[in-house]
Amino acid sequence: MEKYNLIVFAVFVFMIGLLTFKVFTINPKIIIKTKSITMTTYLFIFAAVLSILTLIVNHSWMDIVRTLLLVAITVLYLVLKEGLSEEGFYSSMAYHSYGEVVNYDVGVDKKKVNVYFVLKDLKSKKENEIYVNQLEFELNKQVEVEKFLKSKLNKKYKRLKKNWLLLKN
């Protein structure tokens, strides 16, 4: 049990270091931020709350430290932003340059603006392998997002069909 806790501590400290680095390098570069509350945000908050609730049952010093580390990871993840920058965009702690973008589309729902990026998979062994990455923006940022993407990716705009990924296969 002692080894397990030390491994968990090491992983959590590594994650705190990585997230701290990402917060200070990514956040200043983002020009247009995405919606701040997403399903992933709720899941991280839920994990932190459950971790805090476990202190009711287990309250050794290792459990307290592990919970504090998990809460620190959650807070850092919530501070980390996604969005558009001058050179590319950030999504789920990953950077994608505009050179990777094959095409993009902007869709508007009732409460949000969705931007779909079709990207070349640079890590795939197969040639012409693509995948889709989605960013969600608040509805009031629609004009700003469209203008910014038009200035950066003007010739790559392509209206995507509904279920286009299913049709492709």
JSON list of N, CA and C in Angstrom, two decimals, residues 89 96-104 116-120 153 156:
[
{"chain": "A", "resi": 89, "resn": "PHE", "atom": "N", "xyz": [-4.23, 26.49, -32.68]},
{"chain": "A", "resi": 89, "resn": "PHE", "atom": "CA", "xyz": [-5.23, 26.46, -31.61]},
{"chain": "A", "resi": 89, "resn": "PHE", "atom": "C", "xyz": [-4.86, 25.39, -30.60]},
{"chain": "A", "resi": 96, "resn": "HIS", "atom": "N", "xyz": [-2.22, 22.54, -31.96]},
{"chain": "A", "resi": 96, "resn": "HIS", "atom": "CA", "xyz": [-2.35, 22.17, -33.37]},
{"chain": "A", "resi": 96, "resn": "HIS", "atom": "C", "xyz": [-2.09, 23.43, -34.19]},
{"chain": "A", "resi": 97, "resn": "SER", "atom": "N", "xyz": [-1.11, 23.37, -35.08]},
{"chain": "A", "resi": 97, "resn": "SER", "atom": "CA", "xyz": [-0.82, 24.53, -35.92]},
{"chain": "A", "resi": 97, "resn": "SER", "atom": "C", "xyz": [-1.85, 24.61, -37.05]},
{"chain": "A", "resi": 98, "resn": "TYR", "atom": "N", "xyz": [-1.99, 25.79, -37.60]},
{"chain": "A", "resi": 98, "resn": "TYR", "atom": "CA", "xyz": [-2.93, 25.95, -38.70]},
{"chain": "A", "resi": 98, "resn": "TYR", "atom": "C", "xyz": [-2.47, 25.19, -39.94]},
{"chain": "A", "resi": 99, "resn": "GLY", "atom": "N", "xyz": [-1.20, 24.81, -40.00]},
{"chain": "A", "resi": 99, "resn": "GLY", "atom": "CA", "xyz": [-0.69, 24.01, -41.11]},
{"chain": "A", "resi": 99, "resn": "GLY", "atom": "C", "xyz": [-1.25, 22.59, -41.12]},
{"chain": "A", "resi": 100, "resn": "GLU", "atom": "N", "xyz": [-1.65, 22.10, -39.97]},
{"chain": "A", "resi": 100, "resn": "GLU", "atom": "CA", "xyz": [-2.24, 20.75, -39.87]},
{"chain": "A", "resi": 100, "resn": "GLU", "atom": "C", "xyz": [-3.68, 20.72, -40.34]},
{"chain": "A", "resi": 101, "resn": "VAL", "atom": "N", "xyz": [-4.32, 21.88, -40.43]},
{"chain": "A", "resi": 101, "resn": "VAL", "atom": "CA", "xyz": [-5.74, 21.95, -40.75]},
{"chain": "A", "resi": 101, "resn": "VAL", "atom": "C", "xyz": [-5.95, 21.70, -42.24]},
{"chain": "A", "resi": 102, "resn": "VAL", "atom": "N", "xyz": [-6.76, 20.69, -42.56]},
{"chain": "A", "resi": 102, "resn": "VAL", "atom": "CA", "xyz": [-7.13, 20.41, -43.94]},
{"chain": "A", "resi": 102, "resn": "VAL", "atom": "C", "xyz": [-8.26, 21.35, -44.33]},
{"chain": "A", "resi": 103, "resn": "ASN", "atom": "N", "xyz": [-9.30, 21.41, -43.51]},
{"chain": "A", "resi": 103, "resn": "ASN", "atom": "CA", "xyz": [-10.38, 22.38, -43.68]},
{"chain": "A", "resi": 103, "resn": "ASN", "atom": "C", "xyz": [-11.09, 22.54, -42.34]},
{"chain": "A", "resi": 104, "resn": "TYR", "atom": "N", "xyz": [-11.98, 23.50, -42.31]},
{"chain": "A", "resi": 104, "resn": "TYR", "atom": "CA", "xyz": [-12.73, 23.76, -41.07]},
{"chain": "A", "resi": 104, "resn": "TYR", "atom": "C", "xyz": [-14.14, 24.20, -41.42]},
{"chain": "A", "resi": 116, "resn": "TYR", "atom": "N", "xyz": [-15.33, 23.15, -36.18]},
{"chain": "A", "resi": 116, "resn": "TYR", "atom": "CA", "xyz": [-14.83, 21.81, -36.46]},
{"chain": "A", "resi": 116, "resn": "TYR", "atom": "C", "xyz": [-13.59, 21.93, -37.33]},
{"chain": "A", "resi": 117, "resn": "PHE", "atom": "N", "xyz": [-12.47, 21.42, -36.85]},
{"chain": "A", "resi": 117, "resn": "PHE", "atom": "CA", "xyz": [-11.24, 21.40, -37.61]},
{"chain": "A", "resi": 117, "resn": "PHE", "atom": "C", "xyz": [-10.99, 19.98, -38.10]},
{"chain": "A", "resi": 118, "resn": "VAL", "atom": "N", "xyz": [-10.80, 19.81, -39.39]},
{"chain": "A", "resi": 118, "resn": "VAL", "atom": "CA", "xyz": [-10.38, 18.53, -39.95]},
{"chain": "A", "resi": 118, "resn": "VAL", "atom": "C", "xyz": [-8.87, 18.62, -40.06]},
{"chain": "A", "resi": 119, "resn": "LEU", "atom": "N", "xyz": [-8.18, 17.73, -39.34]},
{"chain": "A", "resi": 119, "resn": "LEU", "atom": "CA", "xyz": [-6.72, 17.80, -39.23]},
{"chain": "A", "resi": 119, "resn": "LEU", "atom": "C", "xyz": [-6.05, 16.58, -39.85]},
{"chain": "A", "resi": 120, "resn": "LYS", "atom": "N", "xyz": [-4.84, 16.79, -40.37]},
{"chain": "A", "resi": 120, "resn": "LYS", "atom": "CA", "xyz": [-4.00, 15.68, -40.82]},
{"chain": "A", "resi": 120, "resn": "LYS", "atom": "C", "xyz": [-3.42, 15.04, -39.57]},
{"chain": "A", "resi": 153, "resn": "LEU", "atom": "N", "xyz": [-7.29, 31.16, -41.98]},
{"chain": "A", "resi": 153, "resn": "LEU", "atom": "CA", "xyz": [-7.52, 29.95, -42.77]},
{"chain": "A", "resi": 153, "resn": "LEU", "atom": "C", "xyz": [-8.52, 30.20, -43.90]},
{"chain": "A", "resi": 156, "resn": "LYS", "atom": "N", "xyz": [-9.28, 27.49, -46.50]},
{"chain": "A", "resi": 156, "resn": "LYS", "atom": "CA", "xyz": [-9.54, 26.16, -45.96]},
{"chain": "A", "resi": 156, "resn": "LYS", "atom": "C", "xyz": [-10.97, 25.99, -45.43]}
]
